[in-house]
Coordinates of C-alpha atoms and ligand atoms in Angstrom, one line a residue:
X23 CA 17.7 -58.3 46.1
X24 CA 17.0 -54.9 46.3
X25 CA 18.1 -52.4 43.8
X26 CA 21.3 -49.8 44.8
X27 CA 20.4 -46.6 45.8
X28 CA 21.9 -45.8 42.6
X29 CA 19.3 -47.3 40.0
X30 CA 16.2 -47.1 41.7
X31 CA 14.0 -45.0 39.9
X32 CA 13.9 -41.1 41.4
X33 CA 10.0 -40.2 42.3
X34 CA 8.6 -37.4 40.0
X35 CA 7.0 -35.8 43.1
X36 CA 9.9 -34.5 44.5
X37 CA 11.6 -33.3 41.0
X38 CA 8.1 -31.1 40.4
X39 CA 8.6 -29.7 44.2
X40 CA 12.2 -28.2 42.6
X41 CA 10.4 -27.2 39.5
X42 CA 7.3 -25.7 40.9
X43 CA 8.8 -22.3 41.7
X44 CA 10.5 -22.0 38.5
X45 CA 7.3 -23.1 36.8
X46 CA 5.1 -20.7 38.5
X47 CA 7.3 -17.4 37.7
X48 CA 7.4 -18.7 34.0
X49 CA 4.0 -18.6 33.6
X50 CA 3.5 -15.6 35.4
X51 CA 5.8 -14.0 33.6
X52 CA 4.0 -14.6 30.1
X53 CA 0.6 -14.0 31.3
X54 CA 2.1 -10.5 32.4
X55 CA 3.6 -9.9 29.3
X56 CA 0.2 -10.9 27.7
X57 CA -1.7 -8.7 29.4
X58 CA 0.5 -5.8 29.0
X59 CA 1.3 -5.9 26.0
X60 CA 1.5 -2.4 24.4
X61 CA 0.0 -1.9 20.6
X62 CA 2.5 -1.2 18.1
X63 CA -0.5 0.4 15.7
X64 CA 0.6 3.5 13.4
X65 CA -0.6 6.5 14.1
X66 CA -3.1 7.4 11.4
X67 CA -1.5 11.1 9.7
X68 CA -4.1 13.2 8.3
X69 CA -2.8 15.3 5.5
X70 CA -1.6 18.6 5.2
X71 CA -4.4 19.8 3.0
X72 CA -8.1 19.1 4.3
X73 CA -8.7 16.2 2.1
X74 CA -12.8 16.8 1.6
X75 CA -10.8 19.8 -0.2
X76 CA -9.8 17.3 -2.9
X77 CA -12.7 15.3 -2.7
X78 CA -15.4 17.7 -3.0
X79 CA -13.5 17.3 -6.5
X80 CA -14.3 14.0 -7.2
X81 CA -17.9 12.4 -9.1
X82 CA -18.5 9.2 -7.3
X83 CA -21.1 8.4 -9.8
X84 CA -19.0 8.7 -12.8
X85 CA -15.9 7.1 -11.3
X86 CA -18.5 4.1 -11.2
X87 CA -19.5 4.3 -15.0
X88 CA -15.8 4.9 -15.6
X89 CA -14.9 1.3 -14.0
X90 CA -18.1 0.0 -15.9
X91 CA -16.4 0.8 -19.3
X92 CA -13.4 0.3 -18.6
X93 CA -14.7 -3.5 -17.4
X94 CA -16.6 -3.4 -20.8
X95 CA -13.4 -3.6 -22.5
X96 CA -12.2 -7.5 -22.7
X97 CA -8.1 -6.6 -22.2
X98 CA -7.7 -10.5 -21.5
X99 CA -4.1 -11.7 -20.9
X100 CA -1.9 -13.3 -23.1
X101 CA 1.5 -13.8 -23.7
X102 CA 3.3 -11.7 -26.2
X103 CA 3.5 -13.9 -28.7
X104 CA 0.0 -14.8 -28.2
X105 CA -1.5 -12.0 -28.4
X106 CA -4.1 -12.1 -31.4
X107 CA -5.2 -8.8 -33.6
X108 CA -8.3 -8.3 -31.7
X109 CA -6.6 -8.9 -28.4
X110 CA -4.5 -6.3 -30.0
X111 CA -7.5 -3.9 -30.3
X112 CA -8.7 -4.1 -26.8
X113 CA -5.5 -2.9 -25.3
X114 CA -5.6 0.3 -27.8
X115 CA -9.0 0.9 -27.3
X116 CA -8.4 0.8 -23.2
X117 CA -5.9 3.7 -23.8
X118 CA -7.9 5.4 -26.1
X119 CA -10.6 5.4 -23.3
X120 CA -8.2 6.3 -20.4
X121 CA -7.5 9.7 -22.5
X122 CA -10.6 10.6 -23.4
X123 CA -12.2 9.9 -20.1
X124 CA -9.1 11.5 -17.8
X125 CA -8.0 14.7 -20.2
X126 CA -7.3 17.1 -17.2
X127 CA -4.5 14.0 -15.9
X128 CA -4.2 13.4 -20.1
X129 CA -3.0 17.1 -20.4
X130 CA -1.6 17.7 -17.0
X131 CA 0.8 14.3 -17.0
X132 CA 3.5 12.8 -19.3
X133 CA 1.7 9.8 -20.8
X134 CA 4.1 7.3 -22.9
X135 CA 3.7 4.0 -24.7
X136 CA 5.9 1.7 -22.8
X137 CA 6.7 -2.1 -24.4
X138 CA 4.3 -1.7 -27.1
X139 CA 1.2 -1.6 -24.7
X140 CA 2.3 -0.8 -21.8
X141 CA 1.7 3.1 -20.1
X142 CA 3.5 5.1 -18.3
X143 CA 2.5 8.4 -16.9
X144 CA 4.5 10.9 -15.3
X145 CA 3.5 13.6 -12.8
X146 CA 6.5 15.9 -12.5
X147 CA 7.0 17.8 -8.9
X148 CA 8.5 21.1 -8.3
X149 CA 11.7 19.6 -7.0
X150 CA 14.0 17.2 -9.0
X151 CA 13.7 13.6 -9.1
X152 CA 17.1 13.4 -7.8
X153 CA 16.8 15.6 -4.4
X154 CA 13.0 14.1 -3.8
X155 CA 12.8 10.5 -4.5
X156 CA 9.4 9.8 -6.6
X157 CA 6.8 7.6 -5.9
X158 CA 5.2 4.9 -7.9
X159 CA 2.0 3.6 -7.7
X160 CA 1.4 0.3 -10.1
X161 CA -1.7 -1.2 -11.6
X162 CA -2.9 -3.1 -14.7
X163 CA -4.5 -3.0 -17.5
X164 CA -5.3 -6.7 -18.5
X165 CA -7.3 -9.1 -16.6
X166 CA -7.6 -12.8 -16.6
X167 CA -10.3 -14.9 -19.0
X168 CA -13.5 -16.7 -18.6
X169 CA -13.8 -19.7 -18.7
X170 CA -17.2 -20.0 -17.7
X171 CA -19.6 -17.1 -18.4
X172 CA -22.8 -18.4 -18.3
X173 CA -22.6 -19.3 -14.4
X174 CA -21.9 -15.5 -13.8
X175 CA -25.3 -13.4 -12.2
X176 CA -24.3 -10.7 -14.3
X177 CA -22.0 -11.3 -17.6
X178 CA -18.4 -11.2 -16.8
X179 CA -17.7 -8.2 -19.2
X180 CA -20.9 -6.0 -18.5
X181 CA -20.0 -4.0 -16.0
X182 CA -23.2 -4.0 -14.3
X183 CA -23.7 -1.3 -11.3
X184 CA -26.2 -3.6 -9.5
X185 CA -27.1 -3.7 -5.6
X186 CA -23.8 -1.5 -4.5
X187 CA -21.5 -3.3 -6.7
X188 CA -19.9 -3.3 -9.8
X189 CA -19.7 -6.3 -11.5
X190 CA -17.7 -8.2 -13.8
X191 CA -13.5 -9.1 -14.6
X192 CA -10.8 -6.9 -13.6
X193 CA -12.9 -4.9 -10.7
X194 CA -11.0 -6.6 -8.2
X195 CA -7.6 -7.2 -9.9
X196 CA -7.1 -4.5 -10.8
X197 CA -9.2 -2.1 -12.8
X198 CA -11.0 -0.7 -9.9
X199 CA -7.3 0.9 -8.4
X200 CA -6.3 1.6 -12.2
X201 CA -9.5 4.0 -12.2
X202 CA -9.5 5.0 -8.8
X203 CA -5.6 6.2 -9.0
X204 CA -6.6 8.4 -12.0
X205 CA -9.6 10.3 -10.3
X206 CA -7.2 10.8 -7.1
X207 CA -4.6 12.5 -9.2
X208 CA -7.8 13.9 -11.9
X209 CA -9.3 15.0 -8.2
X210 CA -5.9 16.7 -7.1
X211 CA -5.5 18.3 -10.3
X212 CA -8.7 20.0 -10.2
X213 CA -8.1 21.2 -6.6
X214 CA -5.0 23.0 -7.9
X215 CA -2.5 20.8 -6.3
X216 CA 1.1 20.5 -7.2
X217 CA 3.3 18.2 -5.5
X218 CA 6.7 19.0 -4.6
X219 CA 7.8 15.4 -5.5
X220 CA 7.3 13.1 -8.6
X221 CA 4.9 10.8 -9.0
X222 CA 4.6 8.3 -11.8
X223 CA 1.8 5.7 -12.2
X224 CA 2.9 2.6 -14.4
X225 CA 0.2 0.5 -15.8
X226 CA 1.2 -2.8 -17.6
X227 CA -0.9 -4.8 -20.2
X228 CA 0.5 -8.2 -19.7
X229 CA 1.0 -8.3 -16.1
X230 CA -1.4 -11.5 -15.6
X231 CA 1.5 -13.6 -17.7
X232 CA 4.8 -15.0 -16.3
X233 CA 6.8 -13.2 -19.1
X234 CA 5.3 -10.0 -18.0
X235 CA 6.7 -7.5 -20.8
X236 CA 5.2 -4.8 -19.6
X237 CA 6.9 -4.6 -16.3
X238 CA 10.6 -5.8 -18.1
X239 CA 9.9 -3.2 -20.5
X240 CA 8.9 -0.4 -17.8
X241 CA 12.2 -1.1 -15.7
X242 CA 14.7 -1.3 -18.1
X243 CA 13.0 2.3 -18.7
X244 CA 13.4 3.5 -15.0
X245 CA 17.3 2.1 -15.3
X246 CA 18.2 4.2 -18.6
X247 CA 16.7 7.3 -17.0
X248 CA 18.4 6.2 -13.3
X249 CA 15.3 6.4 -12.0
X250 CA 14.6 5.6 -8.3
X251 CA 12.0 5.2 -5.8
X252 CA 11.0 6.2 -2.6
X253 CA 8.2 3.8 -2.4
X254 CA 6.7 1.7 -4.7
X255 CA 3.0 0.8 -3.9
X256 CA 1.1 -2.1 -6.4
X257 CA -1.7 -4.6 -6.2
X258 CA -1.6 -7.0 -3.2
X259 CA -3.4 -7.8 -0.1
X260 CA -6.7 -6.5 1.0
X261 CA -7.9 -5.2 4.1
X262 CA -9.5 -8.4 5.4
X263 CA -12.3 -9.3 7.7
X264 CA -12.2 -11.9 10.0
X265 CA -9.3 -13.7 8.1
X266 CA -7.7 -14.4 12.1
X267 CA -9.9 -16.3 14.5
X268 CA -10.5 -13.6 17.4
X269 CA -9.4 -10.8 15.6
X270 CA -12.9 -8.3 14.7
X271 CA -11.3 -5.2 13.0
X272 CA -10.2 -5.3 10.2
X273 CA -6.9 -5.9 9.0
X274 CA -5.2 -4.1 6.2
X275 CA -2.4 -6.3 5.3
X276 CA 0.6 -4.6 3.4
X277 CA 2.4 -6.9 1.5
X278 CA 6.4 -6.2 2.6
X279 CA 7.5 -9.4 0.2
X280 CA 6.1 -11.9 -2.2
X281 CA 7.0 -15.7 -2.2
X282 CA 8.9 -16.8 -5.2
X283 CA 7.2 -19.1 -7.7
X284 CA 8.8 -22.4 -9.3
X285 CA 7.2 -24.8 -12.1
X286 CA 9.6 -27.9 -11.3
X287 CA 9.6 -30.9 -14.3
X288 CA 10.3 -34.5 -13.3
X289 CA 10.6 -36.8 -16.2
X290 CA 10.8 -41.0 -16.3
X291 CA 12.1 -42.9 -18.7
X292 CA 12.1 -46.3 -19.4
X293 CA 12.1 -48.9 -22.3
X294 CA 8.6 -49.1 -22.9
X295 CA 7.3 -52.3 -24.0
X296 CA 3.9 -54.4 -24.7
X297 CA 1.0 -53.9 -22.1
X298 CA 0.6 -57.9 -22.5
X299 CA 4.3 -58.6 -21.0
X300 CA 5.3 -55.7 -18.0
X301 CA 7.9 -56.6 -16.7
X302 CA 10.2 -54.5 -17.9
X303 CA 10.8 -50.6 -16.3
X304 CA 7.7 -48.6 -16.7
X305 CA 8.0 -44.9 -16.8
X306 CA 4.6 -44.4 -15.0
X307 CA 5.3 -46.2 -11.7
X308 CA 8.7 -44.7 -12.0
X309 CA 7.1 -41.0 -12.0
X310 CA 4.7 -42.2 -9.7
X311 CA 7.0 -42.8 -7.0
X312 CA 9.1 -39.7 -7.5
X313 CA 5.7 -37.4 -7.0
X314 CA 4.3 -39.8 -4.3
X315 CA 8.0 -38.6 -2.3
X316 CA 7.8 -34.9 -3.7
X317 CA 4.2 -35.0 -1.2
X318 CA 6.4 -36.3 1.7
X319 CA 8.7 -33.6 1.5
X320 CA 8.1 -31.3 4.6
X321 CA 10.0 -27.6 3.7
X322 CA 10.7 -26.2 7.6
X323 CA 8.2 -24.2 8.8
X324 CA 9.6 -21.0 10.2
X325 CA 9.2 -17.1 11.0
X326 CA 12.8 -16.4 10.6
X327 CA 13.2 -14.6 7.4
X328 CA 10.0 -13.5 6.2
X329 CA 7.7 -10.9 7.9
X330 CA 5.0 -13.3 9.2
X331 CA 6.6 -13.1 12.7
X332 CA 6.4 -9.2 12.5
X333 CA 2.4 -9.6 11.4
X334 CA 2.0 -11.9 14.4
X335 CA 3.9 -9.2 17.0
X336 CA 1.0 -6.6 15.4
X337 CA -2.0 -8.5 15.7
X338 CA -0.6 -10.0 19.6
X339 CA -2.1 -7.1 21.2
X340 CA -4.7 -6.6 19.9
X341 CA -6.3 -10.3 20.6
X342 CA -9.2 -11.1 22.8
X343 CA -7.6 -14.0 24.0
X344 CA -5.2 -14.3 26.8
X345 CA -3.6 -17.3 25.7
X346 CA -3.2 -16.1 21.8
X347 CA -1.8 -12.8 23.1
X348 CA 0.6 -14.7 25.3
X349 CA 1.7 -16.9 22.2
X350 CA 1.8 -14.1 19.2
X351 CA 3.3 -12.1 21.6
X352 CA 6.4 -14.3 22.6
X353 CA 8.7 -14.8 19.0
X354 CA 10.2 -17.5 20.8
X355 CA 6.3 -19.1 21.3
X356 CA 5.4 -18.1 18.0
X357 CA 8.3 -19.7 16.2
X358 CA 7.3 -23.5 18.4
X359 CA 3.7 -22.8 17.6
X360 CA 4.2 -22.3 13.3
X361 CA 6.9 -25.6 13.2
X362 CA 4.2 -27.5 15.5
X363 CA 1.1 -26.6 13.6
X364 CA -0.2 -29.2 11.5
X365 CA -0.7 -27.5 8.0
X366 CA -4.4 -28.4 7.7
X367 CA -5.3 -26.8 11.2
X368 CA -4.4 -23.3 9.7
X369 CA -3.3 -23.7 6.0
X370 CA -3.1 -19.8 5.6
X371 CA -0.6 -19.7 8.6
X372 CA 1.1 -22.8 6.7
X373 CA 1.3 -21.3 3.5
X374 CA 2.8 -18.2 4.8
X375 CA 5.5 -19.8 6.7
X376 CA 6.7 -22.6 4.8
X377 CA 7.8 -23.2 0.6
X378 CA 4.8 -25.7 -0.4
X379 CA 4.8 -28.0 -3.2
X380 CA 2.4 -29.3 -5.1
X381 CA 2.0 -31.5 -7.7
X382 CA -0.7 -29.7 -10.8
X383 CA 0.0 -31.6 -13.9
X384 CA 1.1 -35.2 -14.7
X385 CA 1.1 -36.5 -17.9
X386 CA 2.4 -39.8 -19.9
X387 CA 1.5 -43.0 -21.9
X388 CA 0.9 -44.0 -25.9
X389 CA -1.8 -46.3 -25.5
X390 CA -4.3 -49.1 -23.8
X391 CA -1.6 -51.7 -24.5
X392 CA 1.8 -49.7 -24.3
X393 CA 4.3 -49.8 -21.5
X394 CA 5.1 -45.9 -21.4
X395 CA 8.8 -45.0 -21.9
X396 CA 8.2 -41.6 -20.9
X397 CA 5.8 -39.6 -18.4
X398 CA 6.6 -36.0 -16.8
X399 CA 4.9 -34.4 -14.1
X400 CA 5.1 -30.6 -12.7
X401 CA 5.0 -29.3 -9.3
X402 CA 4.3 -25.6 -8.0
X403 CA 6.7 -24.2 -5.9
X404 CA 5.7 -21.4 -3.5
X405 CA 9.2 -20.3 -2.1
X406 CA 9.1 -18.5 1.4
X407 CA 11.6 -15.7 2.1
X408 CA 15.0 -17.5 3.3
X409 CA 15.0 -20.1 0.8
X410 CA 16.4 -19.9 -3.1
X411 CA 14.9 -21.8 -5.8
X412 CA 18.5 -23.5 -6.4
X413 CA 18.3 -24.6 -2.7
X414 CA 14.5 -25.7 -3.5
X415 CA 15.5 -28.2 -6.7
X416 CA 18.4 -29.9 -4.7
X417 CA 16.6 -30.8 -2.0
X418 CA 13.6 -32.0 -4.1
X419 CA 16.2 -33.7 -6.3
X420 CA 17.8 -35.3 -3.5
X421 CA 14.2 -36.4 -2.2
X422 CA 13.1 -38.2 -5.5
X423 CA 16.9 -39.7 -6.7
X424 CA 16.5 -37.4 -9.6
X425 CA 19.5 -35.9 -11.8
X426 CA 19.4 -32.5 -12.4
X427 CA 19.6 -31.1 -15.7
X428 CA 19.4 -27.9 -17.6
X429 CA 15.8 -26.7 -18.8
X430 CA 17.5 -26.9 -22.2
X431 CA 18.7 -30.3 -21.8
X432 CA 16.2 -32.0 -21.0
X433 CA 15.5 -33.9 -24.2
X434 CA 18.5 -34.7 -24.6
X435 CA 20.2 -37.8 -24.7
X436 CA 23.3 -36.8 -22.7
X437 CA 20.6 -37.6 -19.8
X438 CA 19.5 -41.0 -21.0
X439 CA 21.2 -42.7 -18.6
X440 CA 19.2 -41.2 -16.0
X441 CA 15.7 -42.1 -15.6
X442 CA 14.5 -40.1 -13.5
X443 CA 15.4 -36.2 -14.4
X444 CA 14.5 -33.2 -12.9
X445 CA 14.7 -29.0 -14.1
X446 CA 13.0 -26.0 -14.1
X447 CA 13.2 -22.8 -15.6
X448 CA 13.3 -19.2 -14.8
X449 CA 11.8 -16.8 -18.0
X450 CA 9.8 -13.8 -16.0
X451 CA 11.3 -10.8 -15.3
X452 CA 10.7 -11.6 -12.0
X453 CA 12.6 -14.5 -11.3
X454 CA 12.0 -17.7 -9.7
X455 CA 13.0 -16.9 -5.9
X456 CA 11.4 -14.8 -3.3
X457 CA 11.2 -10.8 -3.7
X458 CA 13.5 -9.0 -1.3
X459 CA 11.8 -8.4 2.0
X460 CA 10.9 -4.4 2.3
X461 CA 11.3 -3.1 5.7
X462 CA 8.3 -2.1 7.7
X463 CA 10.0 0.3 9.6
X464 CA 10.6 3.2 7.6
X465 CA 9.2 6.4 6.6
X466 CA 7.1 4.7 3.3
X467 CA 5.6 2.7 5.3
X468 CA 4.7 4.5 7.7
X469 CA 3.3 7.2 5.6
X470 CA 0.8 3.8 4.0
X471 CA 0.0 2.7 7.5
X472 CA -1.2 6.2 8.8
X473 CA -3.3 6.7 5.7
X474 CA -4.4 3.2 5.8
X475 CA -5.6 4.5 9.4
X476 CA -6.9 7.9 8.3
X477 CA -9.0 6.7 5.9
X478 CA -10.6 3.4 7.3
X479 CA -11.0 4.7 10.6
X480 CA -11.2 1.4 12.6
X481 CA -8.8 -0.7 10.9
X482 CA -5.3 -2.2 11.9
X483 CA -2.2 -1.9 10.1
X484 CA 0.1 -5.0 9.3
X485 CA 3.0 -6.7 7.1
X486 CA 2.4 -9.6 5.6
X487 CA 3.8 -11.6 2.6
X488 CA 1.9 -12.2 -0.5
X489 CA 1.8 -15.5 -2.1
X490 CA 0.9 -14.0 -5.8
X491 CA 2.9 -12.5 -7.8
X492 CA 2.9 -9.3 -8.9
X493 CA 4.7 -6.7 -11.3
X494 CA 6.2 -5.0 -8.4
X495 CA 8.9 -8.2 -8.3
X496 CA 10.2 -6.5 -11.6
X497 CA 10.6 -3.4 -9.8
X498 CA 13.1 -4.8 -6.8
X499 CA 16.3 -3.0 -8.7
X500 CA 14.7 0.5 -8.7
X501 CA 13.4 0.6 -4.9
X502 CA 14.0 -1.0 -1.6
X503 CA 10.7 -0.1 -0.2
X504 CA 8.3 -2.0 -2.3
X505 CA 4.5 -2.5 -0.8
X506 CA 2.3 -4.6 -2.1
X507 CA -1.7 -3.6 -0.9
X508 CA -5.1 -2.9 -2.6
X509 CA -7.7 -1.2 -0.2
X510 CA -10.6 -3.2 -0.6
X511 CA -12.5 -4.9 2.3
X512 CA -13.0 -8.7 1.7
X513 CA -13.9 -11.3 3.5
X514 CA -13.0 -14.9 3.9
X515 CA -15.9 -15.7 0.8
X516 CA -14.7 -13.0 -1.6
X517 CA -11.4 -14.3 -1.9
X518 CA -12.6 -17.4 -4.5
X519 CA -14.0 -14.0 -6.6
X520 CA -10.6 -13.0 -7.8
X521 CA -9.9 -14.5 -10.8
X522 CA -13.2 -16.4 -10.2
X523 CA -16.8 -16.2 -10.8
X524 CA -19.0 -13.1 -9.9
X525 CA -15.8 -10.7 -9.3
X526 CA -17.1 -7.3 -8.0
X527 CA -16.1 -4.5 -6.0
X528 CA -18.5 -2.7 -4.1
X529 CA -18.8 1.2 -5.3
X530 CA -18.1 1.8 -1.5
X531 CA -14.6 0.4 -1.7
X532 CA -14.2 2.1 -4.9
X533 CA -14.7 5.8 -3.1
X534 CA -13.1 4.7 -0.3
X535 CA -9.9 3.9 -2.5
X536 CA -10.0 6.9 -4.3
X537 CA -10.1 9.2 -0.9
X538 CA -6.7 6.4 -0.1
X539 CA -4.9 7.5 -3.1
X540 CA -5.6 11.2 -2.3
X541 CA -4.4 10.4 1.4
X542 CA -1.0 8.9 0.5
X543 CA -0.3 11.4 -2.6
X544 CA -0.7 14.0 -0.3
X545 CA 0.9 12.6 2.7
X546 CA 4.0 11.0 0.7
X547 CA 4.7 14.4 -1.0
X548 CA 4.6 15.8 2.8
X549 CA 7.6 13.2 3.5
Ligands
LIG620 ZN1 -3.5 -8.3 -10.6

């Protein structure tokens, strides 16, 4: 018997006759919008005063051995309590440097002890604080250890010039802006310049630590003297090269947000027991299981709430490629594209668009023979704009089975008769959950963007989000235009030489910087 009209099967011929029109002015449509796509690029602004005015001011060559010493001096990272006498020493004898090699800023500027090690200087503008906002720029003065200085070309605290760069820990994060910030303002100072607004330059000692008392101790300052802040500008993302298939300029990335950062703790516990009879619970496989699930865990992948949808609209039309202009180009495309996109085709992209997890430390067991009762493992939370770290644990929690408990509860035995807990905790002054996302559409950043562009004349301009973190987190209650950026050109083999082996920065980026910090002093004050 023949099937009724109503069942047989429709032909797909027909059904793409319907569709072909619509289909046709679809992708017409896009490839028009590709192709005429305008560039949203900054204008570059070139300041007021002629800046080889300033820099005829400034000793390239001495700015160099200036970075040298100031590498020379160990100011490794530690925490607070940590910190041993001669660690102790290093930090004073990096201030003691900074004012004997800077006295025109040392005499010029308000320099204060902040937090114990911590400086603060202040670079007061003919018009009050209160009818001008003030700018701060943010650097460091501690850098990370060594773990491994023999496999260095040159040691890690020489300070070698060699080959057109300068060598050693702390030129890339973040001597090399500490020292180029000071010749700017030294520079400025010696031109005769006096700004109209404030500036203040803020240089922790700790900054490389979670706790970070450096920065807690600088913003509780800025809050008793109600300071606030145009713009805030510290460490961050580099002007890159080839960092984005297709794109050949480079890209200076400002860094409008950073992710949040989370240590989670997951701890099993079971009865324990002989090796020789296991059958009872065992606090291994237990843990085992819980991480094995924490790798399944797939956080959404989106562009909604951070500012990587804004860097893709920048970099659309500037792309070689029809098809990648077409894409960046279309939010609704570009949103499809980063929840398709399997994470190891573009982990960057991934990264950037999604909280990750990952498991770093696992540790449990007594002995060869001995059932472990009790085994804990940590996972590294990277937290993208949109989500909380609250929201972050209960969905891990719910993931694993595990209870959650306080961070101070978590030995005890109100929670025994869970075996499988979970916590975390939150000391920083920066918290656990993403910074505040800084607009890229006002007059700060703008003002970054067109120096960005006067000063490395090819470059484009971008917003991004930072996956460190930096002191500026600290900051969030004293600004709402906080930019995170370090103008230094790296490419995609550089980036293992922060904290790393062989860290340098070559004395070109080191110039160029200084002419930057000119640029935006002079340009901000011009706001
Ligand atoms: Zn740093």
């Amino acid at each position: 018997m023949q099937p009724t009209t109503k069942f047989r099967k429709s032909s797909p011929i027909p059904l793409l006759f319907i569709l072909a029109p619509f289909l046709v002015v679809l992708v017409s449509y896009v490839l028009y919008h590709a192709t005429t796509l305008p560039s949203i690029q900054l204008p570059e602004i070139i300041p007021a005063v002629p800046l080889h005015s300033v820099t005829s001011y400034v000793n390239y060559s001495l700015a160099e051995l200036r970075l040298s010493e100031a590498v020379r001096i160990p100011t490794i990272s530690k925490r607070f309590d940590e910190f041993t006498s001669d660690d102790l020493e290093h930090l004073k004898r990096f201030r003691g440097f900074l004012e004997r090699e800077f006295p025109t800023v040392r005499n010029a500027l308000n320099w204060e002890i902040v937090g114990g090690h911590s400086l603060l200087l202040s670079w007061k503008g003919s018009e009050g604080v209160d009818t001008n906002l003030p700018i701060l720029f943010c650097a460091h003065q501690d850098v990370v250890g060594v773990d491994n200085p023999g496999d260095w070309d040159f040691p890690p605290f020489s300070g070698a010039i060699k080959g057109g760069f300068i060598h050693g820990r702390g030129t890339l994060d973040v001597k090399g802006m500490l020292i180029s910030q000071l010749v700017a303002v030294e520079a400025l100072l010696k031109a005769g310049y006096r700004p109209k607004r404030s500036f203040y330059l803020a240089f922790g000692h700790d900054e490389e630590t979670i706790a970070s008392e450096g920065s807690k101790a600088l913003r509780n300052l800025f809050i008793e003297r109600r300071l606030r802040f145009k713009f805030i500008l510290d460490e961050g993302l580099p002007i890159s090269n080839r960092m984005f298939p297709g794109i050949e300029a480079p890209l200076a990335l400002i860094g409008v947000a950073e992710k949040g950062m989370m240590q989670l703790h997951i701890r099993a516990r079971s009865s324990g027991g002989h090796g020789s009879m296991p059958f009872s619970d065992n606090a291994v496989h237990m843990l085992s299981k819980a991480v094995s699930r924490v790798a399944d865990i797939k956080p959404k992948a989106t562009l909604a709430d951070g500012p990587i949808g804004d860097l893709l609209q920048s970099l659309a039309p500037e792309h070689p490629w029809l098809l990648a202009r077409a894409v960046l180009g279309s939010s609704f495309l570009a949103e499809h594209l980063v929840r398709i996109l399997p994470a190891k085709v573009s982990p960057g992209l991934a990264a950037m668009t999604r909280t990750t997890l990952a498991t770093t430390q696992i540790r449990g067991g007594l002995g060869g023979n001995v059932l472990p009762n009790d085994a804990t493992a940590s996972v590294n939370c990277r937290i993208r704009p949109g989500e909380t770290a609250e929201e972050v644990l209960h969905y891990v929690a719910k993931a694993i089975g595990a209870l959650i408990v306080d961070a101070d509860q978590r030995g005890s035995n109100d929670t025994a008769f869970s075996p499988l807990t979970i916590w975390y905790n939150c000391d920083g002054p920066r918290g656990c959950d993403p910074s505040p996302v800084s607009s890229s559409n006002t007059e700060a950043y703008r003002v970054l963007a067109g120096s960005i562009r006067h000063v490395y004349d090819n470059a484009l301009v971008a917003p991004s989000l930072l996956m460190g973190a930096t002191d500026a987190a600290t900051y969030k209650v004293v600004s709402d235009n906080i930019y995170r950026f370090q103008p230094i050109r790296l490419w995609p083999q550089d980036v293992a030489r922060i904290h790393g082996l062989n860290e340098r920065i070559a004395t070109k980026d080191l110039h160029d910087m200084i002419g930057f910090f000119i640029t935006v002093i002079l340009n901000a004050d011009n706001m």
